[in-house]
mmCIF file with all atom_site columns, C-alpha atoms in Angstrom:
data_model
loop_
_atom_site.group_PDB
_atom_site.id
_atom_site.type_symbol
_atom_site.label_atom_id
_atom_site.label_alt_id
_atom_site.label_comp_id
_atom_site.label_asym_id
_atom_site.label_entity_id
_atom_site.label_seq_id
_atom_site.pdbx_PDB_ins_code
_atom_site.Cartn_x
_atom_site.Cartn_y
_atom_site.Cartn_z
_atom_site.occupancy
_atom_site.B_iso_or_equiv
_atom_site.pdbx_formal_charge
_atom_site.auth_seq_id
_atom_site.auth_comp_id
_atom_site.auth_asym_id
_atom_site.auth_atom_id
_atom_site.pdbx_PDB_model_num
ATOM 1   C CA . LYS A 1 1   ? 84.663  71.617  91.071  1.00 61.00 ? 1   LYS A CA 1
ATOM 2   C CA . ASN A 1 2   ? 86.771  74.854  91.589  1.00 77.00 ? 2   ASN A CA 1
ATOM 3   C CA . GLU A 1 3   ? 84.879  78.008  91.733  1.00 90.00 ? 3   GLU A CA 1
ATOM 4   C CA . VAL A 1 4   ? 87.441  79.386  89.670  1.00 94.00 ? 4   VAL A CA 1
ATOM 5   C CA . GLU A 1 5   ? 88.220  77.482  86.649  1.00 95.00 ? 5   GLU A CA 1
ATOM 6   C CA . GLN A 1 6   ? 91.198  78.551  83.951  1.00 96.00 ? 6   GLN A CA 1
ATOM 7   C CA . SER A 1 7   ? 91.328  77.556  80.577  1.00 96.00 ? 7   SER A CA 1
ATOM 8   C CA . PRO A 1 8   ? 94.151  75.849  79.220  1.00 97.00 ? 8   PRO A CA 1
ATOM 9   C CA . GLN A 1 9   ? 96.578  74.836  81.764  1.00 95.00 ? 9   GLN A CA 1
ATOM 10  C CA . ASN A 1 10  ? 99.189  75.483  79.272  1.00 97.00 ? 10  ASN A CA 1
ATOM 11  C CA . LEU A 1 11  ? 99.553  77.420  76.285  1.00 97.00 ? 11  LEU A CA 1
ATOM 12  C CA . THR A 1 12  ? 102.752 77.757  73.805  1.00 98.00 ? 12  THR A CA 1
ATOM 13  C CA . ALA A 1 13  ? 102.287 80.268  70.923  1.00 97.00 ? 13  ALA A CA 1
ATOM 14  C CA . GLN A 1 14  ? 104.328 81.762  68.254  1.00 98.00 ? 14  GLN A CA 1
ATOM 15  C CA . GLU A 1 15  ? 105.718 85.048  68.421  1.00 98.00 ? 15  GLU A CA 1
ATOM 16  C CA . GLY A 1 16  ? 103.207 87.593  67.443  1.00 97.00 ? 16  GLY A CA 1
ATOM 17  C CA . GLU A 1 17  ? 100.482 85.030  67.695  1.00 97.00 ? 17  GLU A CA 1
ATOM 18  C CA . PHE A 1 18  ? 96.934  86.238  69.150  1.00 98.00 ? 18  PHE A CA 1
ATOM 19  C CA . ILE A 1 19  ? 96.641  84.645  72.514  1.00 98.00 ? 19  ILE A CA 1
ATOM 20  C CA . THR A 1 20  ? 93.412  84.185  74.469  1.00 98.00 ? 20  THR A CA 1
ATOM 21  C CA . ILE A 1 21  ? 93.033  83.094  77.782  1.00 98.00 ? 21  ILE A CA 1
ATOM 22  C CA . ASN A 1 22  ? 89.594  82.178  79.833  1.00 98.00 ? 22  ASN A CA 1
ATOM 23  C CA . CYS A 1 23  ? 88.192  82.315  83.556  1.00 98.00 ? 23  CYS A CA 1
ATOM 24  C CA . SER A 1 24  ? 84.892  80.890  84.276  1.00 97.00 ? 24  SER A CA 1
ATOM 25  C CA . TYR A 1 25  ? 83.743  81.429  87.736  1.00 96.00 ? 25  TYR A CA 1
ATOM 26  C CA . SER A 1 26  ? 80.567  79.745  89.360  1.00 93.00 ? 26  SER A CA 1
ATOM 27  C CA . VAL A 1 27  ? 80.007  81.862  92.340  1.00 86.00 ? 27  VAL A CA 1
ATOM 28  C CA . GLY A 1 28  ? 78.737  85.384  92.850  1.00 88.00 ? 28  GLY A CA 1
ATOM 29  C CA . ILE A 1 29  ? 81.437  87.896  92.428  1.00 91.00 ? 29  ILE A CA 1
ATOM 30  C CA . SER A 1 30  ? 82.089  92.086  93.065  1.00 89.00 ? 30  SER A CA 1
ATOM 31  C CA . ALA A 1 31  ? 85.261  91.968  91.123  1.00 92.00 ? 31  ALA A CA 1
ATOM 32  C CA . LEU A 1 32  ? 87.722  89.910  88.693  1.00 95.00 ? 32  LEU A CA 1
ATOM 33  C CA . HIS A 1 33  ? 91.106  90.404  88.521  1.00 95.00 ? 33  HIS A CA 1
ATOM 34  C CA . TRP A 1 34  ? 93.825  89.310  86.510  1.00 97.00 ? 34  TRP A CA 1
ATOM 35  C CA . LEU A 1 35  ? 97.477  88.848  87.517  1.00 97.00 ? 35  LEU A CA 1
ATOM 36  C CA . GLN A 1 36  ? 100.758 87.946  86.092  1.00 97.00 ? 36  GLN A CA 1
ATOM 37  C CA . GLN A 1 37  ? 103.898 85.962  87.608  1.00 96.00 ? 37  GLN A CA 1
ATOM 38  C CA . HIS A 1 38  ? 106.986 85.540  85.556  1.00 90.00 ? 38  HIS A CA 1
ATOM 39  C CA . PRO A 1 39  ? 108.792 82.642  86.565  1.00 85.00 ? 39  PRO A CA 1
ATOM 40  C CA . GLY A 1 40  ? 110.964 83.386  89.581  1.00 78.00 ? 40  GLY A CA 1
ATOM 41  C CA . GLY A 1 41  ? 109.438 86.954  90.526  1.00 77.00 ? 41  GLY A CA 1
ATOM 42  C CA . GLY A 1 42  ? 106.666 88.454  92.138  1.00 88.00 ? 42  GLY A CA 1
ATOM 43  C CA . ILE A 1 43  ? 103.012 88.793  91.046  1.00 94.00 ? 43  ILE A CA 1
ATOM 44  C CA . VAL A 1 44  ? 101.688 91.502  89.411  1.00 94.00 ? 44  VAL A CA 1
ATOM 45  C CA . SER A 1 45  ? 97.877  93.231  89.251  1.00 94.00 ? 45  SER A CA 1
ATOM 46  C CA . LEU A 1 46  ? 97.234  93.350  85.546  1.00 96.00 ? 46  LEU A CA 1
ATOM 47  C CA . PHE A 1 47  ? 93.273  94.286  85.629  1.00 95.00 ? 47  PHE A CA 1
ATOM 48  C CA . MET A 1 48  ? 90.689  94.118  88.049  1.00 93.00 ? 48  MET A CA 1
ATOM 49  C CA . LEU A 1 49  ? 87.240  94.560  86.508  1.00 93.00 ? 49  LEU A CA 1
ATOM 50  C CA . SER A 1 50  ? 83.744  93.984  87.018  1.00 91.00 ? 50  SER A CA 1
ATOM 51  C CA . SER A 1 51  ? 82.109  94.668  84.150  1.00 92.00 ? 51  SER A CA 1
ATOM 52  C CA . GLY A 1 52  ? 82.796  95.456  80.250  1.00 94.00 ? 52  GLY A CA 1
ATOM 53  C CA . LYS A 1 53  ? 86.163  95.563  78.621  1.00 96.00 ? 53  LYS A CA 1
ATOM 54  C CA . LYS A 1 54  ? 89.725  97.196  79.644  1.00 96.00 ? 54  LYS A CA 1
ATOM 55  C CA . LYS A 1 55  ? 92.589  97.514  77.536  1.00 97.00 ? 55  LYS A CA 1
ATOM 56  C CA . HIS A 1 56  ? 96.420  97.895  78.498  1.00 95.00 ? 56  HIS A CA 1
ATOM 57  C CA . GLY A 1 57  ? 98.749  98.274  75.782  1.00 96.00 ? 57  GLY A CA 1
ATOM 58  C CA . ARG A 1 58  ? 98.471  94.883  74.126  1.00 97.00 ? 58  ARG A CA 1
ATOM 59  C CA . LEU A 1 59  ? 96.494  93.375  76.608  1.00 98.00 ? 59  LEU A CA 1
ATOM 60  C CA . ILE A 1 60  ? 92.601  93.092  76.776  1.00 98.00 ? 60  ILE A CA 1
ATOM 61  C CA . ALA A 1 61  ? 90.266  91.848  79.571  1.00 98.00 ? 61  ALA A CA 1
ATOM 62  C CA . THR A 1 62  ? 86.986  91.224  79.367  1.00 98.00 ? 62  THR A CA 1
ATOM 63  C CA . ILE A 1 63  ? 84.191  89.644  81.496  1.00 97.00 ? 63  ILE A CA 1
ATOM 64  C CA . ASN A 1 64  ? 80.285  88.674  80.811  1.00 96.00 ? 64  ASN A CA 1
ATOM 65  C CA . ILE A 1 65  ? 78.621  88.746  84.241  1.00 93.00 ? 65  ILE A CA 1
ATOM 66  C CA . GLN A 1 66  ? 75.784  86.692  82.908  1.00 94.00 ? 66  GLN A CA 1
ATOM 67  C CA . GLU A 1 67  ? 78.048  83.816  81.874  1.00 95.00 ? 67  GLU A CA 1
ATOM 68  C CA . LYS A 1 68  ? 80.407  84.114  84.654  1.00 95.00 ? 68  LYS A CA 1
ATOM 69  C CA . HIS A 1 69  ? 83.097  84.589  82.274  1.00 97.00 ? 69  HIS A CA 1
ATOM 70  C CA . SER A 1 70  ? 86.211  86.322  81.672  1.00 98.00 ? 70  SER A CA 1
ATOM 71  C CA . SER A 1 71  ? 89.028  86.478  78.887  1.00 98.00 ? 71  SER A CA 1
ATOM 72  C CA . LEU A 1 72  ? 92.678  87.664  78.782  1.00 98.00 ? 72  LEU A CA 1
ATOM 73  C CA . HIS A 1 73  ? 93.615  88.445  75.658  1.00 98.00 ? 73  HIS A CA 1
ATOM 74  C CA . ILE A 1 74  ? 97.316  89.157  74.371  1.00 98.00 ? 74  ILE A CA 1
ATOM 75  C CA . THR A 1 75  ? 97.776  90.811  70.627  1.00 97.00 ? 75  THR A CA 1
ATOM 76  C CA . ALA A 1 76  ? 101.046 90.478  68.946  1.00 97.00 ? 76  ALA A CA 1
ATOM 77  C CA . SER A 1 77  ? 102.325 88.209  71.612  1.00 97.00 ? 77  SER A CA 1
ATOM 78  C CA . HIS A 1 78  ? 106.128 88.597  72.219  1.00 97.00 ? 78  HIS A CA 1
ATOM 79  C CA . PRO A 1 79  ? 108.707 85.952  74.725  1.00 96.00 ? 79  PRO A CA 1
ATOM 80  C CA . ARG A 1 80  ? 108.760 88.730  77.579  1.00 95.00 ? 80  ARG A CA 1
ATOM 81  C CA . ASP A 1 81  ? 104.596 87.693  77.905  1.00 97.00 ? 81  ASP A CA 1
ATOM 82  C CA . SER A 1 82  ? 105.768 84.361  78.937  1.00 97.00 ? 82  SER A CA 1
ATOM 83  C CA . ALA A 1 83  ? 104.502 84.109  82.698  1.00 97.00 ? 83  ALA A CA 1
ATOM 84  C CA . VAL A 1 84  ? 101.893 82.527  84.311  1.00 97.00 ? 84  VAL A CA 1
ATOM 85  C CA . TYR A 1 85  ? 98.553  84.153  84.201  1.00 98.00 ? 85  TYR A CA 1
ATOM 86  C CA . ILE A 1 86  ? 96.050  83.714  87.450  1.00 97.00 ? 86  ILE A CA 1
ATOM 87  C CA . CYS A 1 87  ? 92.433  84.669  87.475  1.00 97.00 ? 87  CYS A CA 1
ATOM 88  C CA . ALA A 1 88  ? 91.088  85.655  90.664  1.00 95.00 ? 88  ALA A CA 1
ATOM 89  C CA . VAL A 1 89  ? 87.429  87.014  92.059  1.00 93.00 ? 89  VAL A CA 1
ATOM 90  C CA . ASN A 1 90  ? 86.099  88.792  95.005  1.00 90.00 ? 90  ASN A CA 1
ATOM 91  C CA . PRO A 1 91  ? 83.321  87.262  96.370  1.00 87.00 ? 91  PRO A CA 1
ATOM 92  C CA . PRO A 1 92  ? 80.354  89.631  97.402  1.00 83.00 ? 92  PRO A CA 1
ATOM 93  C CA . ASP A 1 93  ? 80.335  88.440  100.934 1.00 81.00 ? 93  ASP A CA 1
ATOM 94  C CA . SER A 1 94  ? 83.932  89.277  101.331 1.00 80.00 ? 94  SER A CA 1
ATOM 95  C CA . SER A 1 95  ? 85.740  92.831  100.067 1.00 78.00 ? 95  SER A CA 1
ATOM 96  C CA . TYR A 1 96  ? 89.223  91.509  100.799 1.00 86.00 ? 96  TYR A CA 1
ATOM 97  C CA . LYS A 1 97  ? 89.158  87.653  99.986  1.00 87.00 ? 97  LYS A CA 1
ATOM 98  C CA . LEU A 1 98  ? 90.167  86.290  96.816  1.00 90.00 ? 98  LEU A CA 1
ATOM 99  C CA . ILE A 1 99  ? 89.212  83.232  94.975  1.00 91.00 ? 99  ILE A CA 1
ATOM 100 C CA . PHE A 1 100 ? 92.175  81.783  92.761  1.00 93.00 ? 100 PHE A CA 1
ATOM 101 C CA . GLY A 1 101 ? 92.185  79.758  89.731  1.00 94.00 ? 101 GLY A CA 1
ATOM 102 C CA . SER A 1 102 ? 95.187  77.323  89.192  1.00 93.00 ? 102 SER A CA 1
ATOM 103 C CA . GLY A 1 103 ? 96.758  79.280  86.367  1.00 95.00 ? 103 GLY A CA 1
ATOM 104 C CA . THR A 1 104 ? 97.425  79.596  83.149  1.00 97.00 ? 104 THR A CA 1
ATOM 105 C CA . ARG A 1 105 ? 101.378 78.940  81.871  1.00 96.00 ? 105 ARG A CA 1
ATOM 106 C CA . LEU A 1 106 ? 102.159 80.604  78.711  1.00 97.00 ? 106 LEU A CA 1
ATOM 107 C CA . LEU A 1 107 ? 105.094 80.372  76.493  1.00 97.00 ? 107 LEU A CA 1
ATOM 108 C CA . VAL A 1 108 ? 105.712 82.099  73.852  1.00 97.00 ? 108 VAL A CA 1
ATOM 109 C CA . ARG A 1 109 ? 108.724 81.343  71.312  1.00 97.00 ? 109 ARG A CA 1
ATOM 110 C CA . PRO A 1 110 ? 110.504 83.614  69.175  1.00 96.00 ? 110 PRO A CA 1
ATOM 111 C CA . ASP B 2 1   ? 107.172 104.163 95.843  1.00 63.00 ? 1   ASP B CA 1
ATOM 112 C CA . ALA B 2 2   ? 109.842 100.894 95.962  1.00 79.00 ? 2   ALA B CA 1
ATOM 113 C CA . GLY B 2 3   ? 106.526 98.631  96.219  1.00 93.00 ? 3   GLY B CA 1
ATOM 114 C CA . VAL B 2 4   ? 105.897 95.940  98.952  1.00 96.00 ? 4   VAL B CA 1
ATOM 115 C CA . ILE B 2 5   ? 109.139 95.120  100.228 1.00 96.00 ? 5   ILE B CA 1
ATOM 116 C CA . GLN B 2 6   ? 109.961 91.319  101.169 1.00 97.00 ? 6   GLN B CA 1
ATOM 117 C CA . SER B 2 7   ? 112.976 90.043  103.168 1.00 97.00 ? 7   SER B CA 1
ATOM 118 C CA . PRO B 2 8   ? 114.621 87.779  102.573 1.00 97.00 ? 8   PRO B CA 1
ATOM 119 C CA . ARG B 2 9   ? 114.345 86.788  99.097  1.00 96.00 ? 9   ARG B CA 1
ATOM 120 C CA . HIS B 2 10  ? 115.264 83.271  99.694  1.00 96.00 ? 10  HIS B CA 1
ATOM 121 C CA . GLU B 2 11  ? 115.453 81.155  102.879 1.00 97.00 ? 11  GLU B CA 1
ATOM 122 C CA . VAL B 2 12  ? 116.504 77.799  103.615 1.00 98.00 ? 12  VAL B CA 1
ATOM 123 C CA . THR B 2 13  ? 116.542 76.368  107.020 1.00 97.00 ? 13  THR B CA 1
ATOM 124 C CA . GLU B 2 14  ? 116.669 73.294  109.045 1.00 97.00 ? 14  GLU B CA 1
ATOM 125 C CA . MET B 2 15  ? 113.324 71.462  110.370 1.00 97.00 ? 15  MET B CA 1
ATOM 126 C CA . GLY B 2 16  ? 112.946 73.376  113.949 1.00 97.00 ? 16  GLY B CA 1
ATOM 127 C CA . GLN B 2 17  ? 114.574 76.408  113.485 1.00 97.00 ? 17  GLN B CA 1
ATOM 128 C CA . GLU B 2 18  ? 112.270 79.740  113.599 1.00 97.00 ? 18  GLU B CA 1
ATOM 129 C CA . VAL B 2 19  ? 111.895 81.390  110.681 1.00 98.00 ? 19  VAL B CA 1
ATOM 130 C CA . THR B 2 20  ? 110.531 84.958  110.115 1.00 98.00 ? 20  THR B CA 1
ATOM 131 C CA . LEU B 2 21  ? 110.008 86.325  107.102 1.00 98.00 ? 21  LEU B CA 1
ATOM 132 C CA . ARG B 2 22  ? 109.467 90.262  106.734 1.00 98.00 ? 22  ARG B CA 1
ATOM 133 C CA . CYS B 2 23  ? 106.875 92.807  104.727 1.00 98.00 ? 23  CYS B CA 1
ATOM 134 C CA . LYS B 2 24  ? 106.918 96.235  104.554 1.00 98.00 ? 24  LYS B CA 1
ATOM 135 C CA . PRO B 2 25  ? 103.546 97.471  102.494 1.00 97.00 ? 25  PRO B CA 1
ATOM 136 C CA . ILE B 2 26  ? 103.639 100.497 100.078 1.00 96.00 ? 26  ILE B CA 1
ATOM 137 C CA . SER B 2 27  ? 103.124 103.744 102.280 1.00 95.00 ? 27  SER B CA 1
ATOM 138 C CA . GLY B 2 28  ? 99.926  105.212 102.898 1.00 92.00 ? 28  GLY B CA 1
ATOM 139 C CA . HIS B 2 29  ? 97.785  101.507 101.954 1.00 94.00 ? 29  HIS B CA 1
ATOM 140 C CA . ASN B 2 30  ? 95.752  100.446 105.034 1.00 92.00 ? 30  ASN B CA 1
ATOM 141 C CA . SER B 2 31  ? 95.282  96.608  104.184 1.00 94.00 ? 31  SER B CA 1
ATOM 142 C CA . LEU B 2 32  ? 97.845  93.845  103.840 1.00 96.00 ? 32  LEU B CA 1
ATOM 143 C CA . PHE B 2 33  ? 97.861  90.546  103.470 1.00 96.00 ? 33  PHE B CA 1
ATOM 144 C CA . TRP B 2 34  ? 100.210 87.192  103.948 1.00 97.00 ? 34  TRP B CA 1
ATOM 145 C CA . TYR B 2 35  ? 100.131 84.461  100.864 1.00 97.00 ? 35  TYR B CA 1
ATOM 146 C CA . ARG B 2 36  ? 101.206 81.123  100.716 1.00 97.00 ? 36  ARG B CA 1
ATOM 147 C CA . GLN B 2 37  ? 101.911 79.759  97.074  1.00 95.00 ? 37  GLN B CA 1
ATOM 148 C CA . THR B 2 38  ? 102.422 75.940  96.595  1.00 94.00 ? 38  THR B CA 1
ATOM 149 C CA . MET B 2 39  ? 102.506 74.002  93.713  1.00 89.00 ? 39  MET B CA 1
ATOM 150 C CA . MET B 2 40  ? 100.007 71.653  95.161  1.00 89.00 ? 40  MET B CA 1
ATOM 151 C CA . ARG B 2 41  ? 97.388  74.255  96.651  1.00 89.00 ? 41  ARG B CA 1
ATOM 152 C CA . GLY B 2 42  ? 98.158  77.460  94.473  1.00 90.00 ? 42  GLY B CA 1
ATOM 153 C CA . LEU B 2 43  ? 97.664  80.810  96.436  1.00 93.00 ? 43  LEU B CA 1
ATOM 154 C CA . GLU B 2 44  ? 96.126  80.721  99.765  1.00 93.00 ? 44  GLU B CA 1
ATOM 155 C CA . LEU B 2 45  ? 95.559  83.665  101.994 1.00 94.00 ? 45  LEU B CA 1
ATOM 156 C CA . LEU B 2 46  ? 96.689  83.268  105.739 1.00 97.00 ? 46  LEU B CA 1
ATOM 157 C CA . ILE B 2 47  ? 95.836  86.262  107.175 1.00 97.00 ? 47  ILE B CA 1
ATOM 158 C CA . TYR B 2 48  ? 94.758  90.145  106.256 1.00 95.00 ? 48  TYR B CA 1
ATOM 159 C CA . PHE B 2 49  ? 95.358  92.833  108.449 1.00 96.00 ? 49  PHE B CA 1
ATOM 160 C CA . ASN B 2 50  ? 93.292  96.141  107.846 1.00 93.00 ? 50  ASN B CA 1
ATOM 161 C CA . ASN B 2 51  ? 94.653  99.512  109.884 1.00 94.00 ? 51  ASN B CA 1
ATOM 162 C CA . ASN B 2 52  ? 97.279  97.041  111.692 1.00 95.00 ? 52  ASN B CA 1
ATOM 163 C CA . VAL B 2 53  ? 94.630  94.925  113.312 1.00 96.00 ? 53  VAL B CA 1
ATOM 164 C CA . PRO B 2 54  ? 94.151  90.997  112.107 1.00 96.00 ? 54  PRO B CA 1
ATOM 165 C CA . ILE B 2 55  ? 90.785  90.496  110.618 1.00 94.00 ? 55  ILE B CA 1
ATOM 166 C CA . ASP B 2 56  ? 90.825  87.224  109.136 1.00 94.00 ? 56  ASP B CA 1
ATOM 167 C CA . ASP B 2 57  ? 93.212  84.796  110.394 1.00 95.00 ? 57  ASP B CA 1
ATOM 168 C CA . SER B 2 58  ? 91.432  81.521  109.137 1.00 93.00 ? 58  SER B CA 1
ATOM 169 C CA . GLY B 2 59  ? 93.533  80.560  106.525 1.00 93.00 ? 59  GLY B CA 1
ATOM 170 C CA . MET B 2 60  ? 97.028  80.447  109.323 1.00 95.00 ? 60  MET B CA 1
ATOM 171 C CA . PRO B 2 61  ? 97.682  76.547  109.008 1.00 88.00 ? 61  PRO B CA 1
ATOM 172 C CA . GLU B 2 62  ? 98.301  75.812  112.708 1.00 85.00 ? 62  GLU B CA 1
ATOM 173 C CA . ASP B 2 63  ? 99.736  77.673  115.945 1.00 91.00 ? 63  ASP B CA 1
ATOM 174 C CA . ARG B 2 64  ? 103.151 77.204  114.233 1.00 96.00 ? 64  ARG B CA 1
ATOM 175 C CA . PHE B 2 65  ? 102.354 80.524  112.180 1.00 97.00 ? 65  PHE B CA 1
ATOM 176 C CA . SER B 2 66  ? 102.133 83.373  114.152 1.00 97.00 ? 66  SER B CA 1
ATOM 177 C CA . ALA B 2 67  ? 101.734 87.022  112.069 1.00 98.00 ? 67  ALA B CA 1
ATOM 178 C CA . LYS B 2 68  ? 102.099 90.466  113.584 1.00 97.00 ? 68  LYS B CA 1
ATOM 179 C CA . MET B 2 69  ? 101.670 94.091  112.037 1.00 97.00 ? 69  MET B CA 1
ATOM 180 C CA . PRO B 2 70  ? 103.404 96.553  114.767 1.00 96.00 ? 70  PRO B CA 1
ATOM 181 C CA . ASN B 2 71  ? 102.980 99.593  112.723 1.00 95.00 ? 71  ASN B CA 1
ATOM 182 C CA . ALA B 2 72  ? 101.771 100.388 109.502 1.00 94.00 ? 72  ALA B CA 1
ATOM 183 C CA . SER B 2 73  ? 105.085 100.280 107.664 1.00 95.00 ? 73  SER B CA 1
ATOM 184 C CA . PHE B 2 74  ? 105.805 97.200  109.145 1.00 96.00 ? 74  PHE B CA 1
ATOM 185 C CA . SER B 2 75  ? 104.799 93.113  109.134 1.00 98.00 ? 75  SER B CA 1
ATOM 186 C CA . THR B 2 76  ? 106.273 89.935  109.936 1.00 98.00 ? 76  THR B CA 1
ATOM 187 C CA . LEU B 2 77  ? 105.255 86.567  109.654 1.00 98.00 ? 77  LEU B CA 1
ATOM 188 C CA . LYS B 2 78  ? 106.767 83.455  111.544 1.00 98.00 ? 78  LYS B CA 1
ATOM 189 C CA . ILE B 2 79  ? 107.153 79.955  111.944 1.00 97.00 ? 79  ILE B CA 1
ATOM 190 C CA . GLN B 2 80  ? 108.368 78.126  114.945 1.00 97.00 ? 80  GLN B CA 1
ATOM 191 C CA . PRO B 2 81  ? 108.626 75.510  114.910 1.00 96.00 ? 81  PRO B CA 1
ATOM 192 C CA . SER B 2 82  ? 109.305 75.174  111.043 1.00 97.00 ? 82  SER B CA 1
ATOM 193 C CA . GLU B 2 83  ? 108.581 71.748  108.950 1.00 96.00 ? 83  GLU B CA 1
ATOM 194 C CA . PRO B 2 84  ? 109.663 70.629  105.312 1.00 97.00 ? 84  PRO B CA 1
ATOM 195 C CA . ARG B 2 85  ? 105.567 71.217  104.895 1.00 95.00 ? 85  ARG B CA 1
ATOM 196 C CA . ASP B 2 86  ? 105.833 75.148  105.186 1.00 97.00 ? 86  ASP B CA 1
ATOM 197 C CA . SER B 2 87  ? 108.407 75.298  102.073 1.00 97.00 ? 87  SER B CA 1
ATOM 198 C CA . ALA B 2 88  ? 106.563 77.121  99.767  1.00 97.00 ? 88  ALA B CA 1
ATOM 199 C CA . VAL B 2 89  ? 106.700 80.866  98.121  1.00 96.00 ? 89  VAL B CA 1
ATOM 200 C CA . TYR B 2 90  ? 105.465 83.551  100.776 1.00 97.00 ? 90  TYR B CA 1
ATOM 201 C CA . PHE B 2 91  ? 103.811 87.062  99.208  1.00 97.00 ? 91  PHE B CA 1
ATOM 202 C CA . CYS B 2 92  ? 102.862 89.793  101.325 1.00 97.00 ? 92  CYS B CA 1
ATOM 203 C CA . ALA B 2 93  ? 100.691 92.341  99.205  1.00 96.00 ? 93  ALA B CA 1
ATOM 204 C CA . SER B 2 94  ? 99.041  95.734  100.363 1.00 95.00 ? 94  SER B CA 1
ATOM 205 C CA . ARG B 2 95  ? 96.312  98.005  99.200  1.00 92.00 ? 95  ARG B CA 1
ATOM 206 C CA . PRO B 2 96  ? 94.793  100.759 99.734  1.00 90.00 ? 96  PRO B CA 1
ATOM 207 C CA . GLY B 2 97  ? 91.429  100.555 102.263 1.00 75.00 ? 97  GLY B CA 1
ATOM 208 C CA . LEU B 2 98  ? 88.417  100.831 99.515  1.00 75.00 ? 98  LEU B CA 1
ATOM 209 C CA . PRO B 2 99  ? 87.200  97.321  98.965  1.00 69.00 ? 99  PRO B CA 1
ATOM 210 C CA . ASN B 2 100 ? 87.813  95.658  95.681  1.00 68.00 ? 100 ASN B CA 1
ATOM 211 C CA . THR B 2 101 ? 90.563  97.623  94.939  1.00 81.00 ? 101 THR B CA 1
ATOM 212 C CA . GLU B 2 102 ? 93.512  96.209  93.057  1.00 87.00 ? 102 GLU B CA 1
ATOM 213 C CA . ALA B 2 103 ? 96.718  94.655  95.762  1.00 90.00 ? 103 ALA B CA 1
ATOM 214 C CA . PHE B 2 104 ? 100.161 95.249  95.042  1.00 93.00 ? 104 PHE B CA 1
ATOM 215 C CA . PHE B 2 105 ? 102.282 92.010  95.817  1.00 95.00 ? 105 PHE B CA 1
ATOM 216 C CA . GLY B 2 106 ? 105.898 91.763  96.921  1.00 95.00 ? 106 GLY B CA 1
ATOM 217 C CA . GLN B 2 107 ? 108.273 89.860  94.870  1.00 94.00 ? 107 GLN B CA 1
ATOM 218 C CA . GLY B 2 108 ? 107.911 86.521  97.614  1.00 96.00 ? 108 GLY B CA 1
ATOM 219 C CA . THR B 2 109 ? 110.103 84.943  99.715  1.00 97.00 ? 109 THR B CA 1
ATOM 220 C CA . ARG B 2 110 ? 110.936 81.124  98.905  1.00 96.00 ? 110 ARG B CA 1
ATOM 221 C CA . LEU B 2 111 ? 111.184 79.148  102.240 1.00 98.00 ? 111 LEU B CA 1
ATOM 222 C CA . THR B 2 112 ? 112.777 75.990  101.694 1.00 97.00 ? 112 THR B CA 1
ATOM 223 C CA . VAL B 2 113 ? 112.457 73.656  105.221 1.00 98.00 ? 113 VAL B CA 1
ATOM 224 C CA . VAL B 2 114 ? 115.098 71.037  105.027 1.00 97.00 ? 114 VAL B CA 1
#
């Protein structure tokens, strides 16, 4: 079993839909990251959080430490949101190591 | 700041050749990471530098791989000799020296070894 599991693996949505991507982890963590990777492009850090909720524009990330679960929400999705979204966690014994999920590939159709 | 700059963006080389990937971190960032991304294994940490010193190289696959950081503004990842299984996207990332801060990734170098 992977230490960081994401669901779904693939997601297709219509423009304007509300999207949720889930991340569950089985290890203790000091922080959780959500990353975005566009096709053929680099990786962008969207959020780093260790508790509660953060919001940037149409993106919202939440984390429940007790349940070892995080969600990434996209409101009013747009085709430019099409990308791979990667969840990663910092284990508590290492401030620099990241344990990565396998990613969720999102396609938003116009 | 221009962000983390990697070069080249794409590299195609023949098996057995030496390959050198380059990275310029964001100015002022004390930590630098080299990652490899493949379809099979996802993102893997190869090596981590702090203040130009290699701290953790346990992810370097084998002796064919080496990395250097001669100063705070430049790092290289070298593969010699290259093999087809080294084909992957190699990312460099940097972050400020504080722990548990966000890392900034470069655009990656897509390496194909034929």
